Coordinates of C-alpha atoms in Angstrom, one line a residue:
Chain A
X245 CA 232.7 -47.3 -198.5
X246 CA 234.0 -44.0 -200.2
X247 CA 230.3 -43.0 -200.1
X248 CA 229.7 -43.9 -197.1
X249 CA 230.3 -40.6 -195.3
X250 CA 227.9 -38.4 -197.8
X251 CA 225.3 -41.1 -196.4
X252 CA 225.7 -40.2 -193.4
X253 CA 226.4 -37.3 -193.1
X254 CA 222.2 -36.5 -194.7
X255 CA 221.6 -39.0 -192.5
X256 CA 222.2 -37.3 -189.2
X257 CA 221.2 -33.9 -190.8
X258 CA 217.9 -34.0 -189.5
X259 CA 219.1 -36.7 -186.4
X260 CA 215.6 -36.0 -185.4
X261 CA 213.3 -37.4 -187.8
X262 CA 216.6 -39.6 -189.0
X263 CA 216.0 -41.4 -184.8
X264 CA 211.8 -41.2 -185.5
X265 CA 212.3 -42.9 -188.1
X266 CA 214.3 -45.3 -187.8
X267 CA 211.8 -46.4 -183.7
X268 CA 209.6 -46.8 -185.5
X269 CA 210.6 -49.3 -187.8
X270 CA 212.4 -50.6 -184.9
X271 CA 208.3 -50.5 -183.1
X272 CA 207.1 -51.9 -186.4
X273 CA 209.3 -54.7 -186.6
X274 CA 209.3 -55.5 -183.4
X275 CA 205.8 -56.3 -182.9
X276 CA 206.4 -58.4 -186.1
X277 CA 208.9 -60.0 -184.5
X278 CA 206.9 -60.9 -181.6
X279 CA 203.9 -62.4 -183.1
X280 CA 205.9 -63.9 -186.0
X281 CA 207.2 -65.8 -182.9
X282 CA 203.6 -66.8 -181.3
X283 CA 203.2 -68.8 -184.8
X284 CA 206.2 -69.8 -184.7
X285 CA 206.1 -70.9 -181.2
X286 CA 202.4 -71.7 -181.5
X287 CA 203.8 -74.0 -185.0
X288 CA 206.8 -75.8 -182.6
X289 CA 204.0 -77.1 -179.9
X290 CA 203.0 -79.1 -182.0
X291 CA 205.9 -81.0 -182.3
X292 CA 206.3 -81.3 -178.8
X293 CA 204.4 -84.6 -178.5
X294 CA 205.1 -88.2 -178.4
X295 CA 202.9 -90.2 -180.7
X296 CA 203.6 -93.0 -178.8
X297 CA 201.2 -91.2 -176.3
X298 CA 197.1 -91.1 -177.1
X299 CA 194.4 -88.2 -175.8
X300 CA 191.6 -89.7 -174.6
X301 CA 189.6 -86.2 -174.4
X302 CA 185.0 -85.6 -174.7
X303 CA 184.8 -85.4 -177.9
X304 CA 182.7 -82.2 -177.8
X305 CA 185.3 -80.1 -176.6
X306 CA 187.9 -79.6 -174.5
X307 CA 186.4 -77.8 -171.8
X308 CA 183.8 -81.3 -171.1
X309 CA 185.3 -83.8 -168.9
X310 CA 185.0 -87.0 -168.9
X311 CA 184.0 -90.0 -166.5
X312 CA 186.6 -91.3 -163.6
X313 CA 184.7 -94.1 -164.2
X314 CA 186.7 -94.3 -168.3
X315 CA 189.8 -95.0 -166.2
X316 CA 189.5 -98.7 -165.6
X317 CA 188.1 -99.6 -169.5
X318 CA 191.2 -97.2 -170.6
X319 CA 193.2 -99.3 -168.5
X320 CA 192.8 -102.4 -169.9
X321 CA 192.9 -102.1 -173.2
X322 CA 195.4 -104.5 -175.4
X323 CA 198.4 -101.6 -176.2
X324 CA 197.8 -99.7 -173.5
X325 CA 200.4 -99.9 -171.6
X326 CA 199.5 -97.2 -168.7
X327 CA 197.0 -94.7 -168.3
X328 CA 196.8 -90.9 -166.4
X329 CA 194.6 -87.8 -166.5
X330 CA 194.3 -84.4 -165.6
X331 CA 192.3 -82.2 -165.3
X332 CA 192.7 -77.9 -166.6
X333 CA 192.6 -75.1 -163.0
X334 CA 193.0 -72.2 -164.5
X335 CA 194.4 -70.8 -161.7
X336 CA 194.9 -66.8 -160.9
X337 CA 197.7 -66.1 -157.9
X338 CA 196.8 -63.0 -155.5
X339 CA 193.6 -62.7 -157.3
X340 CA 194.5 -61.0 -160.0
X341 CA 194.3 -62.6 -163.6
X342 CA 197.4 -61.0 -164.5
X343 CA 198.9 -63.8 -162.6
X344 CA 197.7 -66.2 -164.2
X345 CA 200.0 -69.6 -165.7
X346 CA 198.7 -73.4 -166.6
X347 CA 197.5 -75.6 -163.8
X348 CA 196.3 -78.7 -163.4
X349 CA 195.3 -81.6 -161.9
X350 CA 196.6 -84.4 -162.2
X351 CA 196.9 -88.2 -160.7
X352 CA 200.8 -88.6 -159.6
X353 CA 201.1 -92.4 -159.3
X354 CA 200.1 -92.3 -163.0
X355 CA 201.4 -88.5 -164.6
X356 CA 205.0 -89.7 -163.8
X357 CA 205.0 -93.2 -165.6
X358 CA 203.4 -91.9 -168.6
X359 CA 205.7 -89.1 -167.9
X360 CA 208.6 -90.7 -167.8
X361 CA 210.9 -87.7 -169.4
X362 CA 210.3 -84.8 -166.3
X363 CA 212.9 -83.6 -164.6
X364 CA 212.1 -83.0 -161.0
X365 CA 214.8 -83.9 -158.1
X366 CA 213.6 -88.4 -156.1
X367 CA 213.6 -86.9 -153.0
X368 CA 211.2 -84.0 -153.9
X369 CA 209.1 -86.2 -156.7
X370 CA 208.4 -88.3 -153.2
X371 CA 207.3 -85.0 -151.2
X372 CA 205.3 -84.5 -153.7
X373 CA 203.9 -87.8 -154.4
X374 CA 203.5 -87.5 -150.9
X375 CA 201.4 -84.8 -149.4
X376 CA 198.1 -83.9 -151.0
X377 CA 198.3 -80.4 -151.0
X378 CA 201.5 -80.9 -152.8
X379 CA 202.1 -79.0 -156.2
X380 CA 205.0 -79.2 -158.4
X381 CA 206.1 -75.8 -160.1
X382 CA 208.2 -75.6 -163.3
X383 CA 211.8 -73.5 -162.5
X384 CA 210.2 -70.6 -164.5
X385 CA 207.0 -69.5 -162.7
X386 CA 209.2 -70.3 -159.0
X387 CA 211.9 -67.6 -160.8
X388 CA 208.5 -65.5 -161.7
X389 CA 207.4 -64.9 -158.5
X390 CA 210.8 -65.3 -156.4
X391 CA 208.7 -68.9 -154.8
X392 CA 210.6 -71.3 -152.6
X393 CA 210.2 -75.6 -152.3
X394 CA 208.3 -75.6 -149.0
X395 CA 206.6 -72.2 -149.9
X396 CA 202.4 -72.4 -149.2
X397 CA 201.1 -70.2 -152.0
X398 CA 196.5 -69.9 -153.2
X399 CA 195.6 -69.8 -156.1
X400 CA 192.1 -69.1 -157.1
X401 CA 190.3 -71.6 -159.6
X402 CA 188.4 -69.3 -162.4
X403 CA 186.1 -72.3 -162.3
X404 CA 186.2 -74.5 -159.5
X405 CA 184.4 -72.0 -156.1
X406 CA 186.0 -68.7 -157.3
X407 CA 185.6 -67.5 -153.9
X408 CA 188.3 -70.1 -152.4
X409 CA 191.6 -70.1 -152.3
X410 CA 193.4 -73.5 -152.6
X411 CA 196.6 -73.5 -150.3
X412 CA 199.5 -75.6 -151.6
X413 CA 203.0 -75.9 -150.0
X414 CA 205.3 -76.5 -152.9
X415 CA 207.2 -79.5 -153.0
X416 CA 209.3 -80.0 -156.2
X417 CA 210.3 -77.9 -158.5
X418 CA 210.7 -80.1 -162.4
X419 CA 213.2 -78.1 -165.2
X420 CA 211.3 -78.6 -168.4
X421 CA 212.4 -80.4 -171.5
X422 CA 212.5 -79.0 -175.5
X423 CA 209.4 -77.2 -176.3
X424 CA 207.7 -77.7 -172.4
X425 CA 206.6 -74.8 -170.1
X426 CA 208.5 -74.3 -167.3
X427 CA 205.9 -72.1 -165.8
X428 CA 203.3 -74.9 -164.8
X429 CA 201.7 -76.5 -161.9
X430 CA 201.6 -79.5 -161.0
X431 CA 198.9 -80.9 -158.1
X432 CA 196.7 -83.7 -156.9
X433 CA 193.8 -84.4 -159.4
X434 CA 192.1 -86.3 -155.6
X435 CA 193.1 -82.9 -154.0
X436 CA 190.6 -80.7 -156.9
X437 CA 188.2 -84.3 -156.8
X438 CA 188.4 -84.3 -152.7
X439 CA 187.4 -79.8 -152.4
X440 CA 184.5 -79.4 -155.6
X441 CA 181.7 -82.0 -156.2
X442 CA 182.0 -81.9 -160.0
X443 CA 185.8 -81.7 -160.9
X444 CA 186.0 -85.4 -163.3
X445 CA 189.0 -85.6 -166.3
X446 CA 189.2 -83.2 -168.2
X447 CA 191.7 -85.7 -170.2
X448 CA 193.6 -88.7 -170.4
X449 CA 197.3 -89.9 -171.8
X450 CA 197.8 -93.1 -172.9
X451 CA 200.6 -94.2 -172.7
X452 CA 201.0 -97.6 -175.9
X453 CA 203.1 -100.1 -176.5
X454 CA 203.0 -99.3 -180.2
X455 CA 203.0 -95.7 -181.1
X456 CA 202.1 -98.0 -184.6
X457 CA 199.1 -99.2 -182.9
X458 CA 197.6 -95.6 -182.6
X459 CA 194.3 -95.6 -184.9
X460 CA 193.2 -98.9 -183.9
X461 CA 193.0 -97.9 -179.7
X462 CA 191.8 -94.4 -181.0
X463 CA 189.1 -95.7 -183.1
X464 CA 188.7 -98.7 -180.9
X465 CA 188.3 -96.9 -178.0
X466 CA 186.1 -93.6 -179.7
X467 CA 183.5 -96.9 -180.8
X468 CA 182.9 -97.8 -177.8
X469 CA 182.1 -94.5 -176.0
X470 CA 180.1 -93.3 -179.5
X471 CA 176.4 -93.3 -178.1
X472 CA 177.4 -93.1 -174.8
X473 CA 176.8 -89.3 -172.3
X474 CA 180.1 -88.0 -172.7
X475 CA 181.8 -89.2 -176.1
X476 CA 185.7 -89.1 -176.9
X477 CA 188.0 -88.3 -179.1
X478 CA 191.2 -89.8 -179.1
X479 CA 194.6 -88.8 -180.8
X480 CA 198.0 -89.0 -180.7
X481 CA 199.5 -86.5 -178.4
X482 CA 200.6 -84.7 -181.5
X483 CA 197.4 -84.4 -183.0
X484 CA 196.3 -82.5 -179.3
X485 CA 199.0 -80.7 -179.3
X486 CA 197.2 -78.5 -182.9
X487 CA 194.2 -79.0 -181.5
X488 CA 195.3 -77.6 -178.6
X489 CA 197.1 -74.3 -180.7
X490 CA 194.5 -74.1 -183.8
X491 CA 191.4 -73.3 -180.4
X492 CA 193.0 -70.1 -180.9
X493 CA 192.3 -70.0 -183.9
X494 CA 193.7 -70.0 -187.6
X495 CA 196.1 -67.7 -185.2
X496 CA 199.0 -67.3 -188.7
X497 CA 196.5 -66.0 -190.6
X498 CA 195.6 -63.3 -187.5
X499 CA 199.3 -63.0 -187.1
X500 CA 200.6 -62.4 -190.9
X501 CA 196.8 -60.3 -190.9
X502 CA 198.3 -58.3 -188.0
X503 CA 202.0 -58.1 -189.2
X504 CA 201.6 -56.7 -193.1
X505 CA 199.6 -54.7 -191.6
X506 CA 202.2 -53.0 -190.2
X507 CA 204.8 -53.9 -192.6
X508 CA 202.3 -51.1 -195.1
X509 CA 202.3 -48.3 -192.2
X510 CA 205.5 -48.4 -191.9
X511 CA 206.2 -48.2 -195.5
X512 CA 204.3 -44.7 -195.0
X513 CA 205.9 -43.6 -192.6
X514 CA 209.5 -44.1 -194.0
X515 CA 208.4 -43.5 -197.7
X516 CA 207.6 -39.7 -196.3
X517 CA 210.6 -39.5 -194.8
X518 CA 212.5 -40.0 -197.2
X519 CA 210.4 -38.5 -199.7
X520 CA 210.4 -35.1 -197.4
X521 CA 214.5 -35.3 -196.8
X522 CA 214.6 -36.3 -200.9
X523 CA 212.7 -33.0 -201.7
X524 CA 214.8 -30.9 -199.6
X525 CA 217.8 -31.9 -201.4
X526 CA 216.5 -31.5 -204.7
X527 CA 219.0 -28.2 -205.6
X528 CA 222.4 -30.6 -204.2
X529 CA 221.2 -33.4 -206.2
X530 CA 221.5 -30.3 -209.1
X531 CA 224.4 -30.1 -208.1
X532 CA 226.2 -33.4 -207.4
X533 CA 224.9 -34.4 -211.2
X534 CA 226.6 -31.3 -212.5
X535 CA 229.8 -32.3 -210.7
X536 CA 228.6 -35.9 -212.9
X537 CA 226.8 -37.8 -209.7
X538 CA 226.0 -40.4 -212.5
X539 CA 222.5 -41.5 -212.1
X540 CA 222.4 -44.6 -210.9
X541 CA 225.6 -43.1 -208.8
X542 CA 222.4 -41.1 -206.6
X543 CA 220.1 -44.0 -207.2
X544 CA 221.9 -45.7 -205.2
X545 CA 223.0 -43.2 -202.8
X546 CA 219.2 -42.7 -202.5
X547 CA 218.4 -46.4 -201.6
X548 CA 221.5 -46.7 -199.7
X549 CA 219.8 -43.8 -196.8
X550 CA 216.9 -45.8 -196.6
X551 CA 218.0 -48.9 -196.4
X552 CA 220.2 -47.9 -193.1
X553 CA 217.0 -45.8 -191.7
X554 CA 215.1 -48.8 -191.4
X555 CA 218.4 -51.7 -190.9
X556 CA 219.2 -49.7 -188.3
X557 CA 215.6 -49.6 -186.6
X558 CA 214.9 -53.8 -187.7
X559 CA 218.4 -54.1 -185.5
X560 CA 217.2 -52.3 -182.4
X561 CA 213.6 -53.9 -182.5
X562 CA 214.3 -57.8 -184.3
X563 CA 217.5 -58.1 -181.8
X564 CA 215.9 -56.3 -179.2
X565 CA 213.0 -57.9 -179.3
X566 CA 215.2 -61.2 -179.2
X567 CA 217.7 -59.8 -176.1
X568 CA 213.7 -58.6 -174.5
X569 CA 211.8 -61.8 -174.3
X570 CA 215.3 -64.1 -174.2
X571 CA 215.7 -62.3 -171.1
X572 CA 212.4 -62.1 -169.2
X573 CA 212.1 -66.2 -169.9
X574 CA 208.7 -64.8 -172.2
X575 CA 206.7 -67.6 -171.9
X576 CA 202.6 -66.3 -172.5
X577 CA 201.9 -66.8 -169.0
X578 CA 202.6 -70.8 -169.5
X579 CA 200.5 -70.9 -172.7
X580 CA 203.7 -70.7 -175.0
X581 CA 205.9 -73.0 -173.9
X582 CA 210.2 -72.4 -175.4
X583 CA 208.9 -68.6 -177.1
X584 CA 211.5 -67.5 -178.1
X585 CA 212.8 -65.6 -180.9
X586 CA 214.5 -67.7 -184.2
X587 CA 217.2 -66.3 -185.8
X588 CA 214.7 -67.4 -188.5
X589 CA 212.3 -65.1 -187.2
X590 CA 215.4 -62.1 -186.5
X591 CA 216.4 -62.6 -190.6
X592 CA 213.7 -62.4 -192.0
X593 CA 213.3 -59.3 -189.8
X594 CA 215.8 -58.1 -191.4
X595 CA 214.7 -59.6 -194.9
X596 CA 211.4 -57.2 -193.9
X597 CA 213.7 -53.3 -192.9
X598 CA 215.9 -54.0 -196.4
X599 CA 212.6 -54.3 -198.8
X600 CA 211.2 -51.5 -196.5
X601 CA 214.1 -49.3 -196.8
X602 CA 214.9 -50.1 -200.3
X603 CA 210.5 -49.7 -201.2
X604 CA 210.7 -46.3 -199.5
X605 CA 213.1 -45.3 -200.9
X606 CA 212.3 -46.8 -204.6
X607 CA 210.1 -43.0 -205.6
X608 CA 212.4 -40.4 -203.9
X609 CA 216.0 -42.0 -206.1
X610 CA 214.2 -42.2 -208.7
X611 CA 212.8 -38.9 -208.5
X612 CA 216.7 -38.0 -208.2
X613 CA 217.6 -40.4 -210.6
X614 CA 215.6 -38.1 -213.0
X615 CA 216.0 -34.9 -211.7
X616 CA 216.3 -32.6 -214.8
X617 CA 218.7 -30.4 -213.5
X618 CA 219.0 -27.9 -215.7
X619 CA 215.2 -26.3 -214.8
X620 CA 216.6 -27.3 -211.1
X621 CA 219.3 -25.3 -210.9
X622 CA 217.6 -22.7 -212.8
X623 CA 214.9 -22.4 -209.6
X624 CA 218.2 -23.1 -207.4
X625 CA 220.9 -20.2 -208.8
Chain B
X286 CA 241.4 -27.4 -233.3
X287 CA 239.1 -25.4 -231.1
X288 CA 238.2 -27.2 -227.5
X289 CA 235.1 -26.3 -227.9
X290 CA 233.1 -25.9 -231.6
X291 CA 229.2 -25.1 -230.9
X292 CA 227.5 -25.4 -234.6
X293 CA 223.9 -24.4 -234.9
X294 CA 222.5 -24.5 -231.7
X295 CA 219.3 -23.5 -231.1
X296 CA 217.3 -24.1 -228.0
X297 CA 213.1 -23.4 -227.9
X298 CA 211.7 -24.0 -224.5
X299 CA 207.6 -25.4 -225.7
X300 CA 205.1 -24.3 -223.7
X301 CA 201.6 -25.9 -224.3
X302 CA 201.3 -24.5 -228.2
X303 CA 203.5 -21.6 -227.1
X304 CA 207.8 -21.3 -228.9
X305 CA 209.1 -20.2 -227.3
X306 CA 213.0 -19.6 -229.0
X307 CA 215.8 -18.0 -226.8
X308 CA 217.8 -18.6 -229.5
X309 CA 218.5 -20.5 -232.7
X310 CA 221.6 -20.8 -235.3
X311 CA 224.0 -20.1 -232.9
X312 CA 227.9 -20.8 -234.4
X313 CA 231.3 -20.1 -231.2
X314 CA 234.9 -22.1 -231.4
X315 CA 236.7 -21.5 -227.8
X316 CA 240.6 -23.2 -228.7
X317 CA 241.9 -24.0 -226.0
X318 CA 243.5 -21.8 -223.0
X319 CA 241.4 -19.2 -224.0
X320 CA 239.3 -17.8 -221.7
X321 CA 236.2 -16.0 -223.1
X322 CA 233.6 -14.0 -220.8
X323 CA 229.9 -14.6 -222.5
X324 CA 227.3 -11.6 -221.2
X325 CA 223.7 -10.5 -222.5
X326 CA 221.3 -9.3 -220.5
X327 CA 218.7 -11.2 -218.3
X328 CA 217.0 -14.0 -220.3
X329 CA 218.6 -13.6 -223.1
X330 CA 219.8 -17.8 -222.3
X331 CA 223.6 -17.3 -221.1
X332 CA 223.2 -19.1 -217.9
X333 CA 221.1 -22.7 -220.7
X334 CA 224.4 -21.8 -223.0
X335 CA 225.9 -22.9 -219.9
X336 CA 224.4 -25.5 -219.3
X337 CA 223.5 -26.7 -223.1
X338 CA 227.3 -26.8 -223.0
X339 CA 228.2 -29.1 -220.0
X340 CA 225.5 -31.2 -221.0
X341 CA 223.5 -30.5 -218.4
X342 CA 220.1 -29.5 -220.5
X343 CA 219.4 -30.9 -224.5
X344 CA 219.6 -28.5 -227.0
X345 CA 216.5 -29.0 -229.8
X346 CA 219.0 -28.4 -232.6
X347 CA 223.1 -28.1 -233.0
X348 CA 225.9 -29.8 -231.9
X349 CA 228.3 -29.5 -229.1
X350 CA 231.7 -31.0 -229.6
X351 CA 234.3 -30.7 -226.5
X352 CA 237.5 -32.1 -227.5
X353 CA 236.7 -33.7 -230.1
X354 CA 233.6 -36.2 -228.4
X355 CA 230.2 -34.8 -229.2
X356 CA 228.5 -33.8 -226.3
X357 CA 225.4 -33.4 -227.8
X358 CA 224.7 -37.4 -228.8
X359 CA 226.0 -38.2 -225.8
X360 CA 223.6 -40.9 -223.3
X361 CA 222.8 -39.4 -219.6
X362 CA 224.9 -42.4 -218.3
X363 CA 228.2 -40.8 -220.2
X364 CA 227.8 -37.2 -220.0
X365 CA 227.8 -37.8 -215.9
X366 CA 231.2 -39.6 -216.6
X367 CA 231.8 -36.8 -219.2
X368 CA 230.6 -34.1 -216.6
X369 CA 233.3 -35.0 -214.2
X370 CA 236.2 -35.9 -216.5
X371 CA 235.8 -32.8 -218.2
X372 CA 234.1 -30.0 -216.8
X373 CA 234.4 -27.8 -213.7
X374 CA 231.2 -25.6 -213.6
X375 CA 231.7 -22.6 -211.3
X376 CA 228.0 -21.9 -209.8
X377 CA 226.7 -17.8 -208.4
X378 CA 225.4 -19.0 -204.9
X379 CA 227.9 -21.9 -204.5
X380 CA 225.9 -24.2 -204.2
X381 CA 228.2 -26.2 -201.9
X382 CA 227.2 -28.7 -199.6
X383 CA 226.1 -27.4 -196.0
X384 CA 227.0 -30.6 -194.4
X385 CA 230.6 -31.7 -195.7
X386 CA 233.7 -29.1 -195.1
X387 CA 235.3 -27.3 -197.4
X388 CA 237.2 -30.9 -197.7
X389 CA 235.0 -33.2 -198.6
X390 CA 233.0 -30.6 -201.0
X391 CA 235.9 -30.2 -203.2
X392 CA 237.0 -34.7 -202.7
X393 CA 232.8 -34.8 -204.4
X394 CA 234.8 -34.7 -207.3
X395 CA 237.3 -37.2 -207.0
X396 CA 234.7 -39.9 -205.7
X397 CA 234.3 -40.7 -209.1
X398 CA 237.6 -41.9 -210.1
X399 CA 240.0 -44.2 -209.5
X400 CA 241.9 -42.7 -207.2
X401 CA 242.9 -44.8 -203.5
X402 CA 241.8 -42.2 -200.6
X403 CA 246.1 -40.9 -200.4
X404 CA 246.1 -39.4 -204.0
X405 CA 242.3 -37.8 -203.2
X406 CA 243.4 -35.7 -200.3
X407 CA 246.8 -35.2 -202.6
X408 CA 244.4 -33.9 -204.4
X409 CA 242.7 -31.9 -202.1
X410 CA 245.3 -29.9 -200.9
X411 CA 246.5 -29.7 -204.3
X412 CA 243.6 -27.6 -204.9
X413 CA 243.3 -26.1 -201.6
X414 CA 246.3 -24.5 -201.6
X415 CA 245.3 -23.2 -205.1
X416 CA 242.5 -21.3 -204.1
X417 CA 245.2 -20.2 -201.2
X418 CA 242.3 -21.9 -198.5
X419 CA 244.8 -24.7 -197.4
X420 CA 244.0 -23.4 -193.7
X421 CA 239.5 -23.7 -194.0
X422 CA 240.6 -27.9 -195.2
X423 CA 238.1 -28.6 -191.6
X424 CA 235.8 -25.8 -192.1
X425 CA 232.4 -26.3 -193.1
X426 CA 230.6 -23.0 -195.5
X427 CA 228.4 -21.8 -192.7
X428 CA 232.2 -21.3 -191.2
X429 CA 233.1 -19.1 -194.7
X430 CA 232.8 -16.2 -195.6
X431 CA 231.5 -15.3 -199.5
X432 CA 235.0 -14.5 -201.1
X433 CA 236.1 -18.3 -198.9
X434 CA 232.5 -20.3 -200.3
X435 CA 233.4 -18.8 -203.5
X436 CA 236.8 -20.1 -204.1
X437 CA 235.9 -23.9 -202.5
X438 CA 233.2 -23.6 -205.1
X439 CA 236.6 -22.9 -207.6
X440 CA 238.4 -26.2 -206.5
X441 CA 235.5 -28.6 -206.1
X442 CA 235.3 -26.9 -209.8
X443 CA 239.7 -27.7 -210.6
X444 CA 240.3 -30.5 -208.4
X445 CA 240.2 -32.7 -211.3
X446 CA 241.5 -31.0 -213.8
X447 CA 238.9 -30.6 -216.1
X448 CA 239.1 -29.2 -219.4
X449 CA 236.8 -26.5 -219.5
X450 CA 235.6 -24.6 -216.1
X451 CA 232.6 -23.2 -216.8
X452 CA 231.3 -19.7 -214.6
X453 CA 228.0 -18.8 -214.3
X454 CA 228.3 -15.3 -212.8
X455 CA 231.0 -16.4 -210.1
X456 CA 230.9 -13.3 -208.6
X457 CA 227.0 -12.6 -208.5
X458 CA 226.7 -12.2 -205.0
X459 CA 229.5 -11.5 -203.8
X460 CA 230.8 -7.6 -202.1
X461 CA 233.9 -5.8 -204.9
X462 CA 236.8 -7.0 -202.8
X463 CA 235.5 -10.7 -202.6
X464 CA 234.7 -10.6 -206.6
X465 CA 238.3 -9.2 -207.3
X466 CA 239.9 -11.9 -205.5
X467 CA 237.4 -14.5 -207.2
X468 CA 238.1 -13.3 -210.4
X469 CA 242.1 -13.0 -210.2
X470 CA 242.1 -16.3 -209.1
X471 CA 240.3 -17.1 -211.9
X472 CA 243.1 -15.2 -214.0
X473 CA 245.7 -17.3 -212.4
X474 CA 244.3 -20.7 -213.9
X475 CA 244.3 -19.2 -216.6
X476 CA 247.4 -17.8 -217.3
X477 CA 248.9 -20.5 -214.7
X478 CA 247.4 -23.7 -215.7
X479 CA 246.8 -23.1 -219.2
X480 CA 243.1 -23.6 -218.1
X481 CA 240.1 -23.2 -220.4
X482 CA 237.3 -20.2 -219.1
X483 CA 233.6 -19.8 -220.0
X484 CA 232.6 -17.3 -218.1
X485 CA 229.0 -15.7 -217.4
X486 CA 229.0 -12.8 -216.0
X487 CA 226.7 -8.2 -216.3
X488 CA 229.8 -7.8 -214.8
X489 CA 232.0 -5.4 -216.6
X490 CA 234.9 -5.0 -215.1
X491 CA 234.6 -9.2 -214.8
X492 CA 234.2 -9.4 -219.2
X493 CA 237.3 -7.3 -218.6
X494 CA 239.9 -9.9 -216.9
X495 CA 238.7 -12.7 -220.3
X496 CA 240.8 -12.7 -223.5
X497 CA 238.0 -12.1 -225.3
X498 CA 233.6 -10.6 -224.6
X499 CA 231.2 -11.9 -226.8
X500 CA 227.0 -10.5 -226.1
X501 CA 224.1 -13.1 -226.5
X502 CA 221.4 -10.6 -227.1
X503 CA 217.8 -10.9 -228.7
X504 CA 219.4 -14.9 -229.4
X505 CA 222.3 -13.5 -231.2
X506 CA 225.8 -14.4 -230.7
X507 CA 227.8 -11.0 -231.5
X508 CA 231.6 -10.8 -230.7

């Protein structure tokens, strides 16, 4: 640490440049951490679904619906304990597409039976089930819009009658389970069905007696409907979640590609800063060598200086992102439930900051180490 | 026995096909405690010779020994370590680090030692006392006069108690009074502390302070 002061004074000799470089590293790592967290959140989402629940959807795509008539046959299948269904409403609040969150019409009676893990106060649950225009809302969404129990709000559906406002009364507030979104909006499928002519179940969820029968049940269902107008695809809820995630495309590749591009862009910025800083101090490096500072020591000092800048930027970007996302409870409008900057992501971000420092300092450090003293002093003295 | 022994030293620069000899076959002995002045016209190779003695440059041929150690045979790494213990270098333009105080500039060579912070402090304060700048320890170079800066540079050169002090035109950038102060200080270092000094200068008044004067001209060293 006896060289700490030397590093510090060099860092602060051009404060503006140092701060701007650290901020550019911070911005880049903020972006990296955000992108990486989207990735990890989506990957985690694959793990949320249950193995004993199966989802049957239209074989073509989730955007195509299935007939209500399927409910009866699915319920009668051996090994299937209970069936429920849901429909994607694509609701927006205040007519503003930015005020968007996940909204579903569900069969309320069966839904609570298939999802007993939903944490809702019993009185609120009963109130929600009793009233056709009632809604059950996650705690995060309630907080986001400052809604209160009993409040009537209007949503517009981007699928069903976009010009019509649908009034809902909030009768229940659920507390999310780990990995579940706290920004979802549930209402009665019956209400949806009543208000539109063509709403059908978007998917069925089947609660099995035994998860080991999943493959048999899936094969039976899909075989049964294979030649119908509405062929099905049945898979475990976990596989369904994976399928949903894959609808985002190859997010992992995209995120990694953007992250890599950001890394190289910022590497050039940091390297340029260090090159400029080192070039300005060429004569001082020569003097230090005259005093007996070794090549290795000077190499280390330049690297340490570069690493200090990028690590400071890293701390700001990585933990700034962590604090910001966790402080605001960001969940990507309900599409990224449980969104969080994991410590492993933060650690990776800091490792990248360190690598940025090492790589950006490499060339100027090498130049400082190999500086020909006599030649440099001749130019200075 | 000589503290500094230079044998058959030559330095030739090669620019493309052109061979530019600075000097060839130089021999020189300096005994411990000597104050030797080296004079000569610009471009005669005085500074080059000084750099070679300090191990900052490599000779084309010849050997340099300081206290028996062959400087010309050392690796870059060994040279750096050797320089930190055995050479104090004084430049014409002081070459203090502008972002460090006088104290911190003087402390620089001591960072390379195993001295504790307290011991380093004692050494630095002693060096400041020797050059008469104890009250300027916390001043930055920009807050000092040229003469004071050079005295800080001298303190930096002596703080690690080196075997040899090499001074390259130390008064070349100073006014007459400051130059005299610096020369008096160097003479004191030689007289009172028995420091061996090799001083390069154009200034006859500076040269008069030394025990002996040698001239380097057209590659030939004469005494």
